[in-house]
């Protein structure tokens, strides 16, 4: 069955919205279950769980992308959404299995990669950026609203209802793919059987990283991306848990924080970014974004009051301009036939950071003994009881050591970025690599090897 209508961007948008809306509902319940399951090493276990998931996603994303190039997108959309949402009902059935399945689900937790490949199949090149932006904005919109809804329902009716609702939305997403989503890869582009070969060069997650050192400017850009995104990936994995358990935020406050940060980030990455690019230039915009990131990480590291977290969150929204500016710099300075290669390197580095960052943050929290030995006391409107309990236990001048480490890492990234020229042609010696890819790519593949990595790049813009 080919679904309802012809393939469109709106099919992809609905798939993304339903999946991340379901997970957004579980933001508050997940933080509670995580602390109840691992009361003594909460941050360490959270880092390990998210780190394993990130590394598995990094290893599997190119393979799943290459397979979908040969066998079609719909079956892999179904596969990735099913396994990404599989842990949801286990939250109330068995918390241990819930976190174990989350870790293993990283192998298939690459829905964005398949969705962007789906979009690439049905759009012209000049339409693609707008289509990718629509998908990314849908992702942001789902997370702006769903944590607040989940927190309200959990407070009013209990977390069990939230888990049931999230499970129902995940099932709705799976049914939508089965019934309504048409295949985007034309029939003539697919082989007759599922035994067709794929290009293993495209499936190698380290293929793009092997070429990082072949050009000095590419090397500077990649080092900047690694040093700046490593703490960002770790921060995403643990920050809401940090707000909930250490800073004493209520579930509603965490949901409101996510919503405000998401709205400010959307404004920063659209209006503010375009103004800065026109007024101060591409490189200076990158430097400014890194400066904001240093400020917000240092503020998170030394901040001991809830209002400091809110203020630093506004700065964090401004720091979100960094990677779009880096992507624009690469796009402007690289030759047309080098775009996929260079962007693939940056994608690979950010994917690697998604695995290393959470584990690193969890380990630093563990080293500095940033843990709560008991469940949080009943929440007051200000959450002061939990914060006071934390200060009595820790008595530390640095409440958030990993964030301070992250600020130092981004400072190094800023120093490296100073040496990146604003206007230079990148020259990645990839002709042999392209020739090798071309000789092994399947004749039914709809994209050239360089282009095959383009949809995967947009995953990191989110």
Short mmCIF file of C-alpha atoms in Angstrom, two decimals:
data_model
loop_
_atom_site.label_atom_id
_atom_site.label_comp_id
_atom_site.label_asym_id
_atom_site.label_seq_id
_atom_site.Cartn_x
_atom_site.Cartn_y
_atom_site.Cartn_z
CA UNK A 1 0.00 0.00 0.00
CA UNK A 2 1.31 3.42 -1.01
CA UNK A 3 -0.38 5.52 1.64
CA UNK A 4 -2.61 8.57 1.27
CA UNK A 5 -1.80 10.95 -1.56
CA UNK A 6 1.63 11.56 -3.02
CA UNK A 7 4.74 11.90 -0.82
CA UNK A 8 5.01 15.36 0.77
CA UNK A 9 6.91 17.23 3.43
CA UNK A 10 3.76 17.22 5.55
CA UNK A 11 3.94 13.44 5.93
CA UNK A 12 7.44 13.84 7.39
CA UNK A 13 6.33 16.73 9.62
CA UNK A 14 3.51 14.69 11.18
CA UNK A 15 5.82 11.71 11.84
CA UNK A 16 8.36 13.91 13.63
CA UNK A 17 5.74 15.84 15.60
CA UNK A 18 4.00 12.75 16.97
CA UNK A 19 7.22 10.98 17.94
CA UNK A 20 8.76 13.86 19.86
CA UNK A 21 5.45 15.01 21.31
CA UNK A 22 5.14 11.55 22.90
CA UNK A 23 8.65 11.79 24.37
CA UNK A 24 8.13 15.38 25.46
CA UNK A 25 5.15 14.32 27.58
CA UNK A 26 7.51 12.06 29.55
CA UNK A 27 10.05 14.78 30.45
CA UNK A 28 8.95 15.18 34.07
CA UNK A 29 8.10 11.48 34.77
CA UNK A 30 11.46 10.37 33.32
CA UNK A 31 13.39 12.63 35.71
CA UNK A 32 11.52 11.21 38.69
CA UNK A 33 11.88 7.56 37.60
CA UNK A 34 15.58 8.08 36.84
CA UNK A 35 16.28 9.34 40.34
CA UNK A 36 14.15 6.66 41.99
CA UNK A 37 15.88 3.89 39.99
CA UNK A 38 19.43 5.16 40.55
CA UNK A 39 19.26 7.16 43.79
CA UNK A 40 23.01 7.11 44.54
CA UNK A 41 24.55 7.59 41.09
CA UNK A 42 21.79 9.38 39.22
CA UNK A 43 23.96 11.61 37.03
CA UNK A 44 26.52 8.91 36.30
CA UNK A 45 23.88 6.42 35.18
CA UNK A 46 22.05 9.07 33.16
CA UNK A 47 25.31 9.91 31.40
CA UNK A 48 26.06 6.27 30.65
CA UNK A 49 22.54 5.58 29.34
CA UNK A 50 22.53 8.60 27.06
CA UNK A 51 26.17 8.04 26.08
CA UNK A 52 25.57 4.46 24.96
CA UNK A 53 22.49 5.57 23.04
CA UNK A 54 24.41 8.39 21.34
CA UNK A 55 27.35 6.19 20.34
CA UNK A 56 25.06 3.50 18.93
CA UNK A 57 23.19 6.15 16.93
CA UNK A 58 26.49 7.50 15.59
CA UNK A 59 27.53 4.01 14.48
CA UNK A 60 24.21 3.03 12.93
CA UNK A 61 23.00 6.25 11.25
CA UNK A 62 25.13 5.92 8.08
CA UNK A 63 24.21 2.23 7.70
CA UNK A 64 20.48 2.86 8.04
CA UNK A 65 20.78 5.79 5.64
CA UNK A 66 22.57 3.61 3.08
CA UNK A 67 20.01 0.82 3.46
CA UNK A 68 17.13 3.25 2.98
CA UNK A 69 18.79 4.50 -0.21
CA UNK A 70 18.38 0.99 -1.60
CA UNK A 71 15.26 -0.44 0.03
CA UNK A 72 13.11 2.66 0.46
CA UNK A 73 12.25 5.10 3.25
CA UNK A 74 8.86 3.93 4.54
CA UNK A 75 10.04 0.65 6.04
CA UNK A 76 12.90 2.39 7.83
CA UNK A 77 10.63 5.17 9.08
CA UNK A 78 8.48 2.45 10.61
CA UNK A 79 11.53 0.68 12.06
CA UNK A 80 13.12 3.78 13.60
CA UNK A 81 9.89 5.17 15.08
CA UNK A 82 8.93 1.77 16.52
CA UNK A 83 12.25 1.17 18.27
CA UNK A 84 12.63 4.80 19.38
CA UNK A 85 9.22 4.68 21.08
CA UNK A 86 9.47 1.07 22.31
CA UNK A 87 10.79 2.03 25.80
CA UNK A 88 7.80 4.31 26.57
CA UNK A 89 5.34 1.73 28.02
CA UNK A 90 8.16 0.10 30.01
CA UNK A 91 8.48 3.17 32.25
CA UNK A 92 5.70 1.92 34.54
CA UNK A 93 6.16 -1.79 33.86
CA UNK A 94 9.86 -2.05 34.74
CA UNK A 95 12.12 1.01 35.14
CA UNK A 96 15.27 -1.10 34.78
CA UNK A 97 14.10 -2.50 31.45
CA UNK A 98 12.98 0.99 30.46
CA UNK A 99 16.50 2.43 30.74
CA UNK A 100 18.12 -0.69 29.27
CA UNK A 101 15.90 -0.52 26.18
CA UNK A 102 16.56 3.23 25.85
CA UNK A 103 20.30 2.49 25.63
CA UNK A 104 19.91 -0.27 23.05
CA UNK A 105 17.34 1.72 21.06
CA UNK A 106 20.15 4.05 20.00
CA UNK A 107 20.82 1.61 17.17
CA UNK A 108 17.53 2.69 15.57
CA UNK A 109 17.06 6.14 17.15
CA UNK A 110 17.86 7.93 13.89
CA UNK A 111 14.41 8.96 12.72
CA UNK A 112 15.67 12.39 11.68
CA UNK A 113 18.19 10.86 9.30
CA UNK A 114 15.48 8.89 7.48
CA UNK A 115 13.02 11.79 7.56
CA UNK A 116 15.50 14.17 5.95
CA UNK A 117 16.31 11.56 3.32
CA UNK A 118 12.54 11.28 2.71
CA UNK A 119 12.35 15.07 2.28
CA UNK A 120 15.36 15.04 -0.06
CA UNK A 121 13.58 12.53 -2.32
CA UNK A 122 10.55 14.76 -2.89
CA UNK A 123 12.03 18.29 -3.00
CA UNK A 124 14.18 20.18 -5.46
CA UNK A 125 17.56 21.38 -4.25
CA UNK A 126 16.45 25.02 -3.96
CA UNK A 127 13.43 23.95 -1.86
CA UNK A 128 15.33 21.68 0.48
CA UNK A 129 16.58 24.19 3.05
CA UNK A 130 13.06 25.52 3.61
CA UNK A 131 11.70 21.98 3.92
CA UNK A 132 14.40 21.03 6.43
CA UNK A 133 13.62 24.19 8.37
CA UNK A 134 9.95 23.25 8.52
CA UNK A 135 10.78 19.80 9.90
CA UNK A 136 13.19 21.26 12.48
CA UNK A 137 10.66 23.89 13.53
CA UNK A 138 8.06 21.13 13.98
CA UNK A 139 10.46 19.28 16.28
CA UNK A 140 10.97 22.45 18.33
CA UNK A 141 7.23 23.13 18.49
CA UNK A 142 6.49 19.63 19.79
CA UNK A 143 8.95 20.06 22.64
CA UNK A 144 7.79 23.59 23.45
CA UNK A 145 4.30 22.35 24.31
CA UNK A 146 4.50 18.70 25.37
CA UNK A 147 6.61 18.89 28.60
CA UNK A 148 4.19 21.42 30.07
CA UNK A 149 1.19 19.27 29.13
CA UNK A 150 2.87 16.17 30.60
CA UNK A 151 3.74 17.98 33.83
CA UNK A 152 0.17 19.26 34.26
CA UNK A 153 -1.42 15.87 33.59
CA UNK A 154 1.08 14.16 35.90
CA UNK A 155 0.30 16.55 38.73
CA UNK A 156 -3.47 16.32 38.23
CA UNK A 157 -3.96 12.63 37.34
CA UNK A 158 -0.67 10.85 38.04
CA UNK A 159 2.28 9.76 35.89
CA UNK A 160 0.57 6.53 34.80
CA UNK A 161 -1.91 8.48 32.69
CA UNK A 162 0.97 10.40 31.07
CA UNK A 163 2.72 7.14 30.13
CA UNK A 164 -0.51 5.70 28.70
CA UNK A 165 -1.11 8.88 26.67
CA UNK A 166 2.48 8.90 25.36
CA UNK A 167 2.17 5.23 24.39
CA UNK A 168 -1.09 5.94 22.55
CA UNK A 169 0.50 8.82 20.61
CA UNK A 170 3.48 6.62 19.68
CA UNK A 171 1.08 3.91 18.41
CA UNK A 172 -0.79 6.58 16.46
CA UNK A 173 2.50 7.59 14.83
CA UNK A 174 3.22 3.97 13.85
CA UNK A 175 -0.28 3.55 12.43
CA UNK A 176 0.07 6.81 10.51
CA UNK A 177 3.26 5.52 8.85
CA UNK A 178 1.63 2.20 8.00
CA UNK A 179 -1.57 3.66 6.58
CA UNK A 180 -0.93 7.21 5.40
CA UNK A 181 2.77 7.67 4.54
CA UNK A 182 3.58 6.85 0.89
CA UNK A 183 7.00 5.64 -0.22
CA UNK A 184 9.16 8.54 -1.44
CA UNK A 185 11.83 6.51 -3.24
CA UNK A 186 10.57 5.77 -6.78
CA UNK A 187 9.95 2.12 -7.60
CA UNK A 188 12.46 2.20 -10.46
CA UNK A 189 15.17 3.30 -8.01
CA UNK A 190 14.69 0.23 -5.81
CA UNK A 191 15.97 -3.28 -6.54
CA UNK A 192 13.64 -6.19 -7.06
CA UNK A 193 14.79 -8.02 -3.95
CA UNK A 194 15.98 -7.19 -0.44
CA UNK A 195 19.29 -8.89 -1.11
CA UNK A 196 20.70 -6.01 -3.17
CA UNK A 197 24.14 -4.74 -2.17
CA UNK A 198 24.74 -1.34 -0.57
CA UNK A 199 27.72 0.96 -0.56
CA UNK A 200 29.63 0.02 2.59
CA UNK A 201 31.75 3.14 2.17
CA UNK A 202 28.62 5.21 2.85
CA UNK A 203 27.75 2.97 5.81
CA UNK A 204 31.12 3.58 7.52
CA UNK A 205 30.50 6.08 10.37
CA UNK A 206 34.21 6.97 10.49
CA UNK A 207 34.56 7.53 6.73
CA UNK A 208 34.06 11.28 6.98
CA UNK A 209 36.27 11.63 10.06
CA UNK A 210 39.23 10.05 8.27
CA UNK A 211 39.50 13.11 6.02
CA UNK A 212 39.47 15.76 8.75
CA UNK A 213 43.20 16.43 8.70
CA UNK A 214 43.53 16.78 4.92
CA UNK A 215 42.99 20.56 4.94
CA UNK A 216 44.11 22.97 7.66
CA UNK A 217 40.96 25.11 7.49
CA UNK A 218 38.69 22.06 7.66
CA UNK A 219 40.73 20.88 10.63
CA UNK A 220 40.21 24.21 12.44
CA UNK A 221 36.46 24.12 11.78
CA UNK A 222 36.16 20.51 12.95
CA UNK A 223 38.16 21.18 16.14
CA UNK A 224 35.92 24.17 16.85
CA UNK A 225 32.79 22.05 16.36
CA UNK A 226 34.13 19.24 18.57
CA UNK A 227 35.20 21.49 21.46
CA UNK A 228 31.95 23.49 21.40
CA UNK A 229 29.46 20.67 20.85
CA UNK A 230 30.98 18.17 23.32
CA UNK A 231 29.78 20.18 26.37
CA UNK A 232 26.52 21.03 24.58
CA UNK A 233 25.69 17.35 24.05
CA UNK A 234 26.49 16.59 27.69
CA UNK A 235 24.42 19.53 28.85
CA UNK A 236 21.35 18.42 26.89
CA UNK A 237 21.53 14.97 28.47
CA UNK A 238 21.66 16.08 32.09
CA UNK A 239 20.55 19.68 32.47
CA UNK A 240 16.84 19.12 33.11
CA UNK A 241 17.72 16.45 35.67
CA UNK A 242 20.11 18.98 37.23
CA UNK A 243 17.34 21.60 37.43
CA UNK A 244 14.92 19.11 38.95
CA UNK A 245 17.11 17.37 41.50
CA UNK A 246 19.81 19.93 42.38
CA UNK A 247 18.32 23.37 41.78
CA UNK A 248 14.92 22.33 43.13
CA UNK A 249 12.79 23.21 40.09
CA UNK A 250 9.27 21.78 40.12
CA UNK A 251 8.00 19.74 37.18
CA UNK A 252 6.04 22.76 35.98
CA UNK A 253 9.11 25.00 36.22
CA UNK A 254 11.19 22.56 34.16
CA UNK A 255 8.45 22.43 31.51
CA UNK A 256 8.21 26.23 31.46
CA UNK A 257 12.00 26.48 31.19
CA UNK A 258 11.99 24.16 28.13
CA UNK A 259 9.20 26.17 26.51
CA UNK A 260 10.82 29.57 27.06
CA UNK A 261 14.24 28.32 25.97
CA UNK A 262 12.75 26.75 22.83
CA UNK A 263 10.89 29.92 21.84
CA UNK A 264 13.95 32.11 22.43
CA UNK A 265 16.15 29.70 20.46
CA UNK A 266 13.77 29.81 17.47
CA UNK A 267 13.89 33.64 17.54
CA UNK A 268 17.69 33.61 17.89
CA UNK A 269 18.20 31.19 14.99
CA UNK A 270 15.93 33.10 12.63
CA UNK A 271 15.69 36.85 13.23
CA UNK A 272 18.82 37.45 15.32
CA UNK A 273 21.03 35.17 13.24
CA UNK A 274 20.09 36.84 9.95
CA UNK A 275 20.68 40.31 11.42
CA UNK A 276 24.09 39.33 12.79
CA UNK A 277 25.17 37.64 9.56
CA UNK A 278 24.40 40.80 7.60
CA UNK A 279 25.87 43.26 10.11
CA UNK A 280 29.03 41.66 11.56
CA UNK A 281 29.77 38.82 9.14
CA UNK A 282 29.88 35.05 9.32
CA UNK A 283 33.03 34.47 11.35
CA UNK A 284 32.20 37.15 13.93
CA UNK A 285 28.76 35.60 14.37
CA UNK A 286 30.43 32.27 15.20
CA UNK A 287 32.75 34.00 17.69
CA UNK A 288 29.80 35.82 19.29
CA UNK A 289 27.83 32.58 19.61
CA UNK A 290 30.81 30.86 21.27
CA UNK A 291 31.13 33.82 23.64
CA UNK A 292 27.48 33.47 24.66
CA UNK A 293 28.02 29.73 25.17
CA UNK A 294 30.99 30.34 27.48
CA UNK A 295 28.94 32.83 29.50
CA UNK A 296 25.93 30.55 29.89
CA UNK A 297 28.01 27.48 30.83
CA UNK A 298 29.97 29.48 33.43
CA UNK A 299 26.70 30.85 34.78
CA UNK A 300 25.26 27.35 35.01
CA UNK A 301 28.45 26.17 36.74
CA UNK A 302 28.54 28.84 39.43
CA UNK A 303 24.81 29.54 39.67
CA UNK A 304 23.20 28.49 42.93
CA UNK A 305 19.77 30.15 42.70
CA UNK A 306 16.83 29.40 40.36
CA UNK A 307 16.78 32.94 38.93
CA UNK A 308 20.38 32.44 37.77
CA UNK A 309 19.30 29.39 35.76
CA UNK A 310 16.56 31.43 34.06
CA UNK A 311 18.98 34.23 33.21
CA UNK A 312 21.58 31.79 31.88
CA UNK A 313 18.87 30.09 29.84
CA UNK A 314 18.24 33.33 27.94
CA UNK A 315 21.98 33.49 27.16
CA UNK A 316 21.88 29.83 26.10
CA UNK A 317 19.24 30.68 23.48
CA UNK A 318 21.64 33.22 21.98
CA UNK A 319 24.44 30.65 21.90
CA UNK A 320 22.29 28.48 19.60
CA UNK A 321 23.35 30.65 16.64
CA UNK A 322 26.81 29.03 16.57
CA UNK A 323 26.20 25.89 14.54
CA UNK A 324 23.95 27.45 11.87
CA UNK A 325 26.69 30.06 11.40
CA UNK A 326 29.32 27.30 11.11
CA UNK A 327 27.19 25.49 8.51
CA UNK A 328 26.78 28.71 6.54
CA UNK A 329 30.55 29.36 6.65
CA UNK A 330 31.27 25.88 5.30
CA UNK A 331 28.58 26.21 2.65
CA UNK A 332 29.96 29.54 1.43
CA UNK A 333 33.63 28.63 1.38
CA UNK A 334 33.54 25.04 0.14
CA UNK A 335 33.41 24.23 -3.56
CA UNK A 336 30.16 22.85 -4.91
CA UNK A 337 31.59 19.34 -5.25
CA UNK A 338 33.03 19.48 -1.72
CA UNK A 339 29.83 20.33 0.17
CA UNK A 340 28.76 16.79 1.04
CA UNK A 341 32.27 15.76 2.11
CA UNK A 342 32.91 18.70 4.44
CA UNK A 343 29.40 18.75 5.88
CA UNK A 344 29.67 15.00 6.42
CA UNK A 345 32.79 15.54 8.53
CA UNK A 346 30.98 18.03 10.76
CA UNK A 347 28.01 15.68 11.03
CA UNK A 348 30.29 12.83 12.07
CA UNK A 349 32.00 14.91 14.75
CA UNK A 350 28.71 16.06 16.23
CA UNK A 351 27.42 12.49 16.20
CA UNK A 352 30.53 11.38 18.07
CA UNK A 353 29.97 14.16 20.62
CA UNK A 354 26.40 12.92 21.19
CA UNK A 355 27.94 9.73 22.56
CA UNK A 356 30.95 11.16 24.40
CA UNK A 357 29.34 14.27 25.91
CA UNK A 358 26.68 12.66 28.13
CA UNK A 359 29.12 10.04 29.45
CA UNK A 360 31.70 12.74 30.19
CA UNK A 361 29.22 14.92 32.08
CA UNK A 362 27.94 11.96 34.09
CA UNK A 363 31.51 10.99 35.00
CA UNK A 364 32.38 14.54 36.13
CA UNK A 365 29.22 14.73 38.26
CA UNK A 366 30.27 11.39 39.79
CA UNK A 367 33.84 12.57 40.50
CA UNK A 368 32.61 15.69 42.30
CA UNK A 369 29.95 13.73 44.21
CA UNK A 370 27.07 15.85 42.91
CA UNK A 371 24.27 13.53 44.00
CA UNK A 372 21.24 13.49 46.27
CA UNK A 373 21.14 10.59 48.67
CA UNK A 374 17.40 10.89 49.30
CA UNK A 375 14.34 11.64 47.24
CA UNK A 376 13.48 15.35 47.07
CA UNK A 377 11.36 16.74 49.86
CA UNK A 378 7.80 17.83 49.04
CA UNK A 379 8.00 20.72 46.64
CA UNK A 380 7.31 24.23 47.79
CA UNK A 381 6.60 26.91 45.17
CA UNK A 382 10.20 28.09 45.37
CA UNK A 383 11.70 24.62 45.70
CA UNK A 384 13.88 25.93 48.53
CA UNK A 385 13.80 22.72 50.55
CA UNK A 386 15.65 20.69 47.94
CA UNK A 387 18.25 23.41 47.34
CA UNK A 388 18.91 23.77 51.05
CA UNK A 389 19.27 19.99 51.40
CA UNK A 390 21.72 19.98 48.51
CA UNK A 391 23.87 22.75 50.00
CA UNK A 392 23.95 21.00 53.37
CA UNK A 393 25.21 17.83 51.69
CA UNK A 394 27.64 19.37 49.24
CA UNK A 395 28.88 22.70 50.65
CA UNK A 396 30.65 23.33 47.36
CA UNK A 397 31.50 26.66 45.73
CA UNK A 398 30.90 25.09 42.29
CA UNK A 399 27.39 23.60 42.18
CA UNK A 400 27.77 22.39 38.56
CA UNK A 401 31.37 21.24 37.87
CA UNK A 402 30.67 19.78 34.37
CA UNK A 403 29.30 23.10 33.16
CA UNK A 404 32.49 24.86 34.24
CA UNK A 405 34.50 22.22 32.39
CA UNK A 406 32.30 22.86 29.36
CA UNK A 407 33.01 26.60 29.56
CA UNK A 408 36.76 25.87 29.45
CA UNK A 409 36.25 23.58 26.43
CA UNK A 410 34.27 26.26 24.55
CA UNK A 411 36.94 28.84 25.43
CA UNK A 412 39.46 26.63 23.61
CA UNK A 413 37.01 26.41 20.70
CA UNK A 414 36.84 30.22 20.61
CA UNK A 415 40.63 30.48 20.48
CA UNK A 416 40.76 27.95 17.62
CA UNK A 417 37.95 29.74 15.74
CA UNK A 418 39.96 32.98 15.75
CA UNK A 419 42.31 31.39 13.21
CA UNK A 420 39.53 30.41 10.76
CA UNK A 421 39.66 32.76 7.74
CA UNK A 422 36.37 34.34 6.72
CA UNK A 423 36.76 33.92 2.95
CA UNK A 424 38.75 30.92 1.77
CA UNK A 425 38.06 28.00 -0.55
CA UNK A 426 38.17 24.70 1.27
CA UNK A 427 40.12 21.99 -0.51
CA UNK A 428 39.45 18.49 0.72
CA UNK A 429 41.33 15.91 -1.26
CA UNK A 430 38.41 13.57 -1.70
CA UNK A 431 38.60 12.66 -5.38
CA UNK A 432 39.90 9.19 -4.64
CA UNK A 433 37.26 8.74 -1.96
CA UNK A 434 34.51 9.83 -4.37
CA UNK A 435 35.82 7.51 -7.04
CA UNK A 436 35.88 4.66 -4.55
CA UNK A 437 32.32 5.43 -3.45
CA UNK A 438 31.17 5.67 -7.02
CA UNK A 439 32.61 2.31 -7.94
CA UNK A 440 30.76 0.58 -5.10
CA UNK A 441 27.49 2.47 -4.99
CA UNK A 442 24.39 0.64 -6.09
CA UNK A 443 23.03 1.69 -9.49
CA UNK A 444 19.60 2.18 -7.96
CA UNK A 445 20.85 4.71 -5.41
CA UNK A 446 19.13 8.06 -6.02
CA UNK A 447 21.96 10.23 -4.72
CA UNK A 448 25.62 10.68 -5.35
CA UNK A 449 27.92 9.73 -2.47
CA UNK A 450 28.54 13.35 -1.49
CA UNK A 451 24.86 14.18 -1.59
CA UNK A 452 23.90 11.15 0.47
CA UNK A 453 25.32 12.81 3.56
CA UNK A 454 23.43 16.07 3.05
CA UNK A 455 20.17 15.02 4.74
CA UNK A 456 22.12 13.68 7.72
CA UNK A 457 23.68 17.11 8.25
CA UNK A 458 20.35 18.71 8.97
CA UNK A 459 19.76 16.34 11.87
CA UNK A 460 22.35 18.27 13.85
CA UNK A 461 20.79 21.67 13.16
CA UNK A 462 17.99 20.74 15.56
#
